[in-house]
Short mmCIF file of C-alpha atoms in Angstrom, two decimals:
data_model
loop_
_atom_site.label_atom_id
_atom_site.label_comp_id
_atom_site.label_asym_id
_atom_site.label_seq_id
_atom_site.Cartn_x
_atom_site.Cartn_y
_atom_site.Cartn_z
CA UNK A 6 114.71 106.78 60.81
CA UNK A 7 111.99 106.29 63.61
CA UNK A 8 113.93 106.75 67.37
CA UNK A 9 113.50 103.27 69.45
CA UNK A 10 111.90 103.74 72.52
CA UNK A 11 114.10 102.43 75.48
CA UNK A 12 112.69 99.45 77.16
CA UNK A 13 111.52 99.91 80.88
CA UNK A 14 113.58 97.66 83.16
CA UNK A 15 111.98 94.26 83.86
CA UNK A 16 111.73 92.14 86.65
CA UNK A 17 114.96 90.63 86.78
CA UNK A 18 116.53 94.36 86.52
CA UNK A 19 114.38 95.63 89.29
CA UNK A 20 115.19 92.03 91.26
CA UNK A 21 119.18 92.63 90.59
CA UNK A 22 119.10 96.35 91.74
CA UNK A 23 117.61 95.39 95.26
CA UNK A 24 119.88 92.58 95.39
CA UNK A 25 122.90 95.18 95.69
CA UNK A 26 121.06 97.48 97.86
CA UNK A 27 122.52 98.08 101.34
CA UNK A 28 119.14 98.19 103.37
CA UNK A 29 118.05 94.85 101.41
CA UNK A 30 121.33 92.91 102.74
CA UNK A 31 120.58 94.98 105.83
CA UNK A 32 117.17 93.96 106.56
CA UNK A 33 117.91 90.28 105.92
CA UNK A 34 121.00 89.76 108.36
CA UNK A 35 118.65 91.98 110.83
CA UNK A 36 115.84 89.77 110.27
CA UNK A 37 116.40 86.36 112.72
CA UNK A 38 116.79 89.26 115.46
CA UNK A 39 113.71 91.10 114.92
CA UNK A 40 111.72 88.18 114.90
CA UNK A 41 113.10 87.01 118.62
CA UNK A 42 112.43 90.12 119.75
CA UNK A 43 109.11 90.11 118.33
CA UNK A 44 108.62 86.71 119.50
CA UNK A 45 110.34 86.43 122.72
CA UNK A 46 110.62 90.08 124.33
CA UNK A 47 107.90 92.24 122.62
CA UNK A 48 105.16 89.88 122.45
CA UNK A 49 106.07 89.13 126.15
CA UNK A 50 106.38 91.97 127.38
CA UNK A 51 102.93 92.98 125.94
CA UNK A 52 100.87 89.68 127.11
CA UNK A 53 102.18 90.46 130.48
CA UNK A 54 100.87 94.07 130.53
CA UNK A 55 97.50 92.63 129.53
CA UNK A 56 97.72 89.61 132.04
CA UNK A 57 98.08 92.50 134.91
CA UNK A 58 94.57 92.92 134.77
CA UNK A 59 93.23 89.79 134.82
CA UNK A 60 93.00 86.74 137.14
CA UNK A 61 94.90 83.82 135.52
CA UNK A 62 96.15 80.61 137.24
CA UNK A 63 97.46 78.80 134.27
CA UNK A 64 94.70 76.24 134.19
CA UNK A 65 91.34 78.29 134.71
CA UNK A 66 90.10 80.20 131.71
CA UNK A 67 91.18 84.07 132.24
CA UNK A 68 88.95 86.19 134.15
CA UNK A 69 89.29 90.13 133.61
CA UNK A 70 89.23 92.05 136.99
CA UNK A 71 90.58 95.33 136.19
CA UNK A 72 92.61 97.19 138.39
CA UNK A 73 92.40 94.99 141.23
CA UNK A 74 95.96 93.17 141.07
CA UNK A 75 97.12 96.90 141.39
CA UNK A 76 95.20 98.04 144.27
CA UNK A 77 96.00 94.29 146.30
CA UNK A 78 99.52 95.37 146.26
CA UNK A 79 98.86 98.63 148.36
CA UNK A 80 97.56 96.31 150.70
CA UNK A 81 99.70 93.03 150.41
CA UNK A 82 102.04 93.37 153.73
CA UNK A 83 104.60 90.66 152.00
CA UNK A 84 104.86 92.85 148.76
CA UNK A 85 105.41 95.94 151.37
CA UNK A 86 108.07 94.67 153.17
CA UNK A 87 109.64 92.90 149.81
CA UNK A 88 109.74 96.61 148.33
CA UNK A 89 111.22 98.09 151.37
CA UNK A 90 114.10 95.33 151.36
CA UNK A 91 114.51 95.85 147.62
CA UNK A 92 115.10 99.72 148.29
CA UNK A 93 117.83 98.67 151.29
CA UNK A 94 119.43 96.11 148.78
CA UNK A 95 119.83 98.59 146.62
CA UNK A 96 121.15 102.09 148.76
CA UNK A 97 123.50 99.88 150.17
CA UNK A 98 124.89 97.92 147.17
CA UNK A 99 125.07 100.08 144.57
CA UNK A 100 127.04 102.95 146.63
CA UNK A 101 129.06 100.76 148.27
CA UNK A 102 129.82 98.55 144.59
CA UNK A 103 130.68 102.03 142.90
CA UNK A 104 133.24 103.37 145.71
CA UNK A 105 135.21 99.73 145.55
CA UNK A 106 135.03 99.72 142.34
CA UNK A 107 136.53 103.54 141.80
CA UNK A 108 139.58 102.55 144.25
CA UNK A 109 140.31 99.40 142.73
CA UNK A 110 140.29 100.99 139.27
CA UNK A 111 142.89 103.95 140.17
CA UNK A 112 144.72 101.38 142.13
CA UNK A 113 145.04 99.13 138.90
CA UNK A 114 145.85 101.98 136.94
CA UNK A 115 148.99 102.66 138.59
CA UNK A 116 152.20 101.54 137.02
CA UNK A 117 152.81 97.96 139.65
CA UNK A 118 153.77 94.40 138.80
CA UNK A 119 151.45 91.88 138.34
CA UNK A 120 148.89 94.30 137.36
CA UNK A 121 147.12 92.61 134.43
CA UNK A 122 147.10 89.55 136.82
CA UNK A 123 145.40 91.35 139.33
CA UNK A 124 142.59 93.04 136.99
CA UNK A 125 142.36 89.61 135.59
CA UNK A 126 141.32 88.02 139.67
CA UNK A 127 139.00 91.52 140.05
CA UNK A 128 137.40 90.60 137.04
CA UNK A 129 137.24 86.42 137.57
CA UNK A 130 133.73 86.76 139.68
CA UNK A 131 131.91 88.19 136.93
CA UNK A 132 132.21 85.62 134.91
CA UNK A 133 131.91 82.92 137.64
CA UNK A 134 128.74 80.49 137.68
CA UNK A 135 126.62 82.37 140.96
CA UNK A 136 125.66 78.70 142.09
CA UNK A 137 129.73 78.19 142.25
CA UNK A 138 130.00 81.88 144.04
CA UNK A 139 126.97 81.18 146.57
CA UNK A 140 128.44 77.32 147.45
CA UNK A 141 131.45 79.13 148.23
CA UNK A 142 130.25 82.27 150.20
CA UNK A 143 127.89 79.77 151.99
CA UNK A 144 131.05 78.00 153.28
CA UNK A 145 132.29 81.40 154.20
CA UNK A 146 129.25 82.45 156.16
CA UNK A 147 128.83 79.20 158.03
CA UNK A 148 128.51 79.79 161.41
CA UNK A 149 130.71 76.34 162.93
CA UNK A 150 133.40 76.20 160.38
CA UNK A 151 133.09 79.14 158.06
CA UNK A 152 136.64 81.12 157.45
CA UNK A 153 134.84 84.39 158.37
CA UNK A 154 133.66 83.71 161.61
CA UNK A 155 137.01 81.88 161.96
CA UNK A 156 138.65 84.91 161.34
CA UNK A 157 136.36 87.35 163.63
CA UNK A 158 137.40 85.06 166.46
CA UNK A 159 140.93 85.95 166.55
CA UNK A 160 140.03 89.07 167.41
CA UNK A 161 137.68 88.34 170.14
CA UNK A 162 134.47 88.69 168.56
CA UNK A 163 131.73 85.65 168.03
CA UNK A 164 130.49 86.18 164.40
CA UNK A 165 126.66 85.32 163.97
CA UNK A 166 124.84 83.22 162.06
CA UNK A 167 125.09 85.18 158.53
CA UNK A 168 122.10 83.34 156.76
CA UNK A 169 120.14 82.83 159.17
CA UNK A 170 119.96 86.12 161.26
CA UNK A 171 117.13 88.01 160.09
CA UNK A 172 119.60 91.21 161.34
CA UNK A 173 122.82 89.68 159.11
CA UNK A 174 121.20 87.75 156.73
CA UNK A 175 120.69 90.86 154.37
CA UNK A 176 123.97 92.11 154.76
CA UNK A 177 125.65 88.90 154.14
CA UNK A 178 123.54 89.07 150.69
CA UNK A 179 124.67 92.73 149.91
CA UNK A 180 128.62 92.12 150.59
CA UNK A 181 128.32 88.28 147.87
CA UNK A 182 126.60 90.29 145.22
CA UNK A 183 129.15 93.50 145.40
CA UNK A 184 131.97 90.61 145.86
CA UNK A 185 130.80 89.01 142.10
CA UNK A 186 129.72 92.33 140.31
CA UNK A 187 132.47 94.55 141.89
CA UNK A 188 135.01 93.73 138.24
CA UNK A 189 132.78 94.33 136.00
CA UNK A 190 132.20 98.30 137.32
CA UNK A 191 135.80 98.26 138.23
CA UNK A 192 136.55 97.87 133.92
CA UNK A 193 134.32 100.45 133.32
CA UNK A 194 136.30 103.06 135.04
CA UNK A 195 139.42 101.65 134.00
CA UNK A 196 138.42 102.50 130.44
CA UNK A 197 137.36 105.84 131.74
CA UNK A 198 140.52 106.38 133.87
CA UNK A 199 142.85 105.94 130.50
CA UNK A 200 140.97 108.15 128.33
CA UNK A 201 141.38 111.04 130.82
CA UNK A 202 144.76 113.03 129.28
CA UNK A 203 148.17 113.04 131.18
CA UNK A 204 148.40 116.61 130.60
CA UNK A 205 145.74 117.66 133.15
CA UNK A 206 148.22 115.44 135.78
CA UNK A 207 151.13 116.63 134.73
CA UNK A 208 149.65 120.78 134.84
CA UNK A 209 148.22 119.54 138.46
CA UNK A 210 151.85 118.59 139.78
CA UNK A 211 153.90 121.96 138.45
CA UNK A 212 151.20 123.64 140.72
CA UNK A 213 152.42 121.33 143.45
CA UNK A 214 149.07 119.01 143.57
CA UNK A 215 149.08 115.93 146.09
CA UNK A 216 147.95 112.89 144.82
CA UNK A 217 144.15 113.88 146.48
CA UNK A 218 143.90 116.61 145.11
CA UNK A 219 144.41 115.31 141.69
CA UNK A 220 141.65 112.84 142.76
CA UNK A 221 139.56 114.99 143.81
CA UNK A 222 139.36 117.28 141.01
CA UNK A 223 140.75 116.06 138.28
CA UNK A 224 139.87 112.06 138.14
CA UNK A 225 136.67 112.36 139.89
CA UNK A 226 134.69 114.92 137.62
CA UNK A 227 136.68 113.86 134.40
CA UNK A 228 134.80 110.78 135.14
CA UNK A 229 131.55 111.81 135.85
CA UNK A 230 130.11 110.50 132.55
CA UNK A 231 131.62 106.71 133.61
CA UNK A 232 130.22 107.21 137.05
CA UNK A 233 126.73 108.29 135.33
CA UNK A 234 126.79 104.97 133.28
CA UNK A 235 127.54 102.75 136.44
CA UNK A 236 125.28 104.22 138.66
CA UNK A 237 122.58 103.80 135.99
CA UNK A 238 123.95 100.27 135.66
CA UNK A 239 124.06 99.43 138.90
CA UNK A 240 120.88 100.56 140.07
CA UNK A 241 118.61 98.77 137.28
CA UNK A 242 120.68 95.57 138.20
CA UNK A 243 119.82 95.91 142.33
CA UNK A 244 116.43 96.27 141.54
CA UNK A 245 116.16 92.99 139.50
CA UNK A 246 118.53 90.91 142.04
CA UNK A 247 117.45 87.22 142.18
CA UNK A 248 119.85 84.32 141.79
CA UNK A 249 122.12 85.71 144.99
CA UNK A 250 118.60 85.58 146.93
CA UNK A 251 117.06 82.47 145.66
CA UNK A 252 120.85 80.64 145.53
CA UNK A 253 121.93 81.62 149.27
CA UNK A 254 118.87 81.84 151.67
CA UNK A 255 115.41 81.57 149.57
CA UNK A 256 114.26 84.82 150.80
CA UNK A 257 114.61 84.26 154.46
CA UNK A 258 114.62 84.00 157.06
CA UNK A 259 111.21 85.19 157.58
CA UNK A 260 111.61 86.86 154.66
CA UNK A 261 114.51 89.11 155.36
CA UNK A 262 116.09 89.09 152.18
CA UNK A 263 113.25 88.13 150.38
CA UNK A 264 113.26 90.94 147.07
CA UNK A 265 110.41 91.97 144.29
CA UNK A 266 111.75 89.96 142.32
CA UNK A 267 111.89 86.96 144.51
CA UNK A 268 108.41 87.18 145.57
CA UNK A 269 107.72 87.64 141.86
CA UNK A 270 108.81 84.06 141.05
CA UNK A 271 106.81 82.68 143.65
CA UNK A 272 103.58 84.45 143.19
CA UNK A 273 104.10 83.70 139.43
CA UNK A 274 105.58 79.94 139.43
CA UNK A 275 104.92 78.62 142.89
CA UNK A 276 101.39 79.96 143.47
CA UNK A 277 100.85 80.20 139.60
CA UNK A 278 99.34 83.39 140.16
CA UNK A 279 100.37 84.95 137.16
CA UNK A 280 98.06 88.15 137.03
CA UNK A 281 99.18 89.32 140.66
CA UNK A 282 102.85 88.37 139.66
CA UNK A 283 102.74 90.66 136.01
CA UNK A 284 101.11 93.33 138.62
CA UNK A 285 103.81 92.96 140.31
CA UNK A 286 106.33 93.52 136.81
CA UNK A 287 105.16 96.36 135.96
CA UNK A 288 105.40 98.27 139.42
CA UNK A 289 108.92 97.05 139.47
CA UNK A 290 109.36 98.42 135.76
CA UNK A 291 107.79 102.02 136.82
CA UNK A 292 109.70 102.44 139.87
CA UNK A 293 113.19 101.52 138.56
CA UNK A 294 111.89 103.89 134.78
CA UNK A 295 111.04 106.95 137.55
CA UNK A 296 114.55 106.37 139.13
CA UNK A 297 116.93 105.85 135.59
CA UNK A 298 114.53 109.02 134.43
CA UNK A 299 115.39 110.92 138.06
CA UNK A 300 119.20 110.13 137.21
CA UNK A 301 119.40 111.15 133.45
CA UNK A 302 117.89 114.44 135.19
CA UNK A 303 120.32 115.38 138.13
CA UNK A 304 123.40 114.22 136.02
CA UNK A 305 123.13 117.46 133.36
CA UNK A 306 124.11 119.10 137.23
CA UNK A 307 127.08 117.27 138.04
CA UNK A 308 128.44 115.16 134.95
CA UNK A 309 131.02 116.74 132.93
CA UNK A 310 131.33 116.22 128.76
#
């Protein structure tokens, strides 16, 4: 009796077998993403890289011109002195956001009443509208009726005008964008603060410990990986501050708190220069790449795993 050959799988076989594959189910539900990152952040982000070299004012036909939106910026005083306030935004902030935030957390992770109410207020800025938080801090700052300078002048001193001192302005700035973002760092090294084991506390007090020197070396390098993360953070997010400028003084005065960013917007959508302004990205996206690269270096010296 002859043997019957076995029949190769059709289509519908082949169709049903990649219907239960993983990657085929995979690739679908993945599929609406890819394509808005394809559309809206890679395309982007490469049509901007080309529009750096050219000359392009939204209405005029593109003219090519090389490297010459590069070498203006050397040159461009406003983009100078934008770059320098960006860099004092951001040694003050971040620092000064990371330390609050480190006290707050170790205070909140105490055993005290209240204290999921009180992470709960820490934690209520960072999901507040910033045109609600700069109305507010506005009222704060102002120099006839605001609650700060109200306060200042019970102890003899005559606060200044906050927004509009080009000495005070930046500042005022600095302490409304720690204010908002200060909760969200503040989680962060809760989460790090309660995976570090009660054993290495408990060791720490036979050996008769005080409370700072459990800080010091027990909390502080056990979260050195937490502290890596929100410096990292924190430093990418200084560099691309806008709404706390734009919101509260517009840049100024004379251009005080004006940031590359902020000048960004306006060489791009106020003087449609939008060439100069991708220029302008792309320096911003090297300098804060050379710092995040400059962290992920130093921190194999100091972080602990």
């Amino acid at each position: 009796m002859a043997s019957v050959e076995p029949r190769a799988p059709g289509r519908t076989s082949r169709l049903k077998r990649l219907f239960y594959k993983d990657g085929t189910w995979a690739f679908l539900l993945l599929l609406p993403n890819l394509l808005g990152f394809l559309a809206f952040t890679f395309l982007p982000v490469i049509a901007s890289f080309l529009l750096s070299f050219t000359s392009w004012d939204m209405l005029s036909p593109i003219q090519w011109v090389g490297m010459d939106n590069y070498a203006g910026l050397i040159h461009d005083e406003t983009f100078i002195k934008v770059f320098w306030n960006t860099l004092y935004f951001s040694a003050v902030s971040v620092p000064l956001g990371i330390v609050l935030a480190l006290f707050l957390a170790v205070a909140l992770d105490q055993n005290i009443k209240f204290k999921k109410f009180y992470r709960a207020a820490y934690f209520l800025p960072v999901i507040s509208s910033m045109v609600a938080v700069a109305v507010v801090w506005q009222w704060i700052y102002n120099p006839e009726y605001g609650i700060l300078n109200y306060f200042l002048g019970f102890f003899g001193i005559k606060g200044p005008d906050w927004l509009t001192s080009t000495v005070w302005a930046m500042p005022a700035v600095i302490i409304t964008s720690v204010w908002k973002n200060i909760g969200f760092n503040m989680l962060l090294f809760l989460a790090g603060l309660q995976s570090i084991s009660e054993s290495y506390y408990e060791a720490a007090e036979m050996d008769g410990a005080r409370w700072y020197h459990k800080f010091r070396y027990i909390t502080v390098p056990l979260l050195s990986p937490t502290t890596f993360f929100v410096t990292v953070m924190s430093v990418i997010s200084s560099f691309q501050v806008f709404d706390t400028v734009f919101l509260m003084t517009q840049g100024g005065p004379a251009r005080s708190t004006s940031v590359i960013v902020h000048y960004l917007y306006e060489t791009a959508f106020k003087y449609f220069n939008m060439g100069y302004a991708s220029a302008m990205a792309y320096i911003l996206f090297f300098l804060v790449l050379l710092i995040t690269l400059f962290q992920f270096w130093r921190q194999k010296k100091w972080s602990i795993y």
